Coordinates of C-alpha atoms and ligand atoms in Angstrom, one line a residue:
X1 CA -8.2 -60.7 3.3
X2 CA -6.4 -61.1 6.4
X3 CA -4.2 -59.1 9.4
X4 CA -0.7 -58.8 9.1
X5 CA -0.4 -60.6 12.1
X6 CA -2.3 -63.3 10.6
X7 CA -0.6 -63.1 7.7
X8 CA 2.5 -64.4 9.2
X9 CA 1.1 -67.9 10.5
X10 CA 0.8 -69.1 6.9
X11 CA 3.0 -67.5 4.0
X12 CA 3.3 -70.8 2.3
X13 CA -0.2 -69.9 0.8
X14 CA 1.7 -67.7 -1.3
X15 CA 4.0 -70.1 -2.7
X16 CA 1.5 -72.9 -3.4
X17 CA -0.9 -69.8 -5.1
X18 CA 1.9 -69.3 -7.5
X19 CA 3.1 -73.2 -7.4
X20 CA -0.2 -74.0 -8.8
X21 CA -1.0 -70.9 -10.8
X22 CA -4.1 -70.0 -8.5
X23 CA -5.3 -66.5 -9.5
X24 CA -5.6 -65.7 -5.4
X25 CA -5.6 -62.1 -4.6
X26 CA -4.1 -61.5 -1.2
X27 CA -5.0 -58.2 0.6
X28 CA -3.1 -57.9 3.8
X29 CA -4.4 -55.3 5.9
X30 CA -1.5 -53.9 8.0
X31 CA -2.1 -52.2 11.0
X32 CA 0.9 -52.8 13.1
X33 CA -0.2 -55.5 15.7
X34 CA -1.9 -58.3 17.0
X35 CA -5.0 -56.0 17.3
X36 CA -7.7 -58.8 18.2
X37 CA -5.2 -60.6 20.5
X38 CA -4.0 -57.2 21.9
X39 CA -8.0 -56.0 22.6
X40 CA -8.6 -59.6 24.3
X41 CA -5.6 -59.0 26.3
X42 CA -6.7 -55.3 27.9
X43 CA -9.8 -56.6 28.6
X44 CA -8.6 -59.5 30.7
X45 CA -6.3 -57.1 32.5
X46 CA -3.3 -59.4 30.7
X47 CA -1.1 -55.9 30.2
X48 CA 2.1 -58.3 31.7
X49 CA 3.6 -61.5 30.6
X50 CA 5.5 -63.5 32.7
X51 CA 8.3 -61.5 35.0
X52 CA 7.0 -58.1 34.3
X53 CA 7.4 -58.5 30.3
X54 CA 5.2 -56.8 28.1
X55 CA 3.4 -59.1 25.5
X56 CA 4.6 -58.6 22.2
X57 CA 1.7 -57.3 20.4
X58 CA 3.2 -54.8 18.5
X59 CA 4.6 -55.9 14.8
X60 CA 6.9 -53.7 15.4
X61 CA 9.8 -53.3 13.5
X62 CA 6.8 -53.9 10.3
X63 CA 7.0 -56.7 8.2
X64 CA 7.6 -56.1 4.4
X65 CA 5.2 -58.2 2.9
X66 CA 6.0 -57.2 -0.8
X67 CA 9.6 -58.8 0.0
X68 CA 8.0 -61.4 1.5
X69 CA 5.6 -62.0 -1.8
X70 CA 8.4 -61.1 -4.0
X71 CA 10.6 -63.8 -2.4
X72 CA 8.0 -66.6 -3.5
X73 CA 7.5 -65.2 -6.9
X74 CA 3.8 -63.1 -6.4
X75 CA 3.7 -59.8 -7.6
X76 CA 2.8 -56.4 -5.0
X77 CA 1.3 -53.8 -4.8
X78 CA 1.5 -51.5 -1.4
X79 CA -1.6 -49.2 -1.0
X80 CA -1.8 -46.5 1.8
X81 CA -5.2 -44.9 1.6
X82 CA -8.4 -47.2 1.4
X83 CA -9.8 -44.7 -1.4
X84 CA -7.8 -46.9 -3.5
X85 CA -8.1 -49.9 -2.1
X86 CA -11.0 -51.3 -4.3
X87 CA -9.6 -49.9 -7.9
X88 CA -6.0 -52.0 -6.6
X89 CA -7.9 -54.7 -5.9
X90 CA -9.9 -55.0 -9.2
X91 CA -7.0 -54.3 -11.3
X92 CA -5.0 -57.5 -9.4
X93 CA -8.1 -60.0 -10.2
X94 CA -8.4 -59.0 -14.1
X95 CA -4.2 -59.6 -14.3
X96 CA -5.5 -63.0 -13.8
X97 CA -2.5 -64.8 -11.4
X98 CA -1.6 -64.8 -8.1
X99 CA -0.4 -61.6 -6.3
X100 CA -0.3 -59.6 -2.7
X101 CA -1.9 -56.2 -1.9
X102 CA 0.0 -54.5 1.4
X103 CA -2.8 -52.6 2.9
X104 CA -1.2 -50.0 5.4
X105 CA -4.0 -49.0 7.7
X106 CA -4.0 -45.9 10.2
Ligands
TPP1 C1 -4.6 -70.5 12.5 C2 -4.8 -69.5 13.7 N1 -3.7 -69.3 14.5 C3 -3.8 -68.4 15.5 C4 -5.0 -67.8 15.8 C5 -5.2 -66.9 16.9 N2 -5.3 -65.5 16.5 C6 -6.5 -64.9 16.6 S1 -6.4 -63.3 16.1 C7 -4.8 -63.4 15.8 C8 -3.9 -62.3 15.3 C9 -4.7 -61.1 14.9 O1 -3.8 -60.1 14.4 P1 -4.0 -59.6 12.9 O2 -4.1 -60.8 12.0 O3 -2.9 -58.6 12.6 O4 -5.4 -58.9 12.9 P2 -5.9 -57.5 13.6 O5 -6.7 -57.9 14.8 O6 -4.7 -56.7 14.0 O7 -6.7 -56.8 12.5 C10 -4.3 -64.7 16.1 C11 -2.9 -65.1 16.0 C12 -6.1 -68.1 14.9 N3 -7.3 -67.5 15.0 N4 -6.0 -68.9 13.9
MG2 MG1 -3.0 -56.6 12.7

């Protein structure tokens, strides 16, 4: 399991999952920004980058990270509400290979 921000520091995983037929089930939950990094950053009063910028926190335009599984040959599935989270996620371990569940989160 890991953040969507997170996600993006190591997509090769997905390759080398599939690569090495590793029956890895990858639930990224997506909630549209750096949220821990974001949360450090309010409470240190670091609301400003350098020269008045605003720190990119926000993943924002989203990242597709079905295209992004797609494009390395793991199988999707995108899930919205967490009711159905744990049925996605037991269906994608019995299949048995390597595939990505997009989590979108409120
Ligand atoms: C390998 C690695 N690189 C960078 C970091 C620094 N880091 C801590 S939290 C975070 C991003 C958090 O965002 P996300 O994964 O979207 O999780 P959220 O807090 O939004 O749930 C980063 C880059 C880290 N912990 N490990
Ligand atoms: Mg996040």
């Amino acid at each position: 399991m890991v953040g969507d921000g997170g996600a993006t520091y190591a997509p090769q995983a997905l390759w080398s999952a599939r690569r090495e037929s590793v029956p890895v089930v990858f639930v990224v939950l997506d909630n549209r920004e750096y949220g821990l990094l974001k949360e450090q950053a309010r409470v240190q009063g670091l609301t400003k980058a350098a020269a008045g910028r605003s720190l990119p926190m926000d993943l924002d335009p989203p990242l597709d990270f079905g295209a992004l599984a797609a494009s390395t040959g793991v199988s999707s599935t995108k899930v919205t509400m967490s009711a159905t989270l744990g049925a996605t996620i037991r269906a994608a371990l019995q299949r048995g290979e390597a595939s990505l569940i997009h989590a979108g989160l409120d």
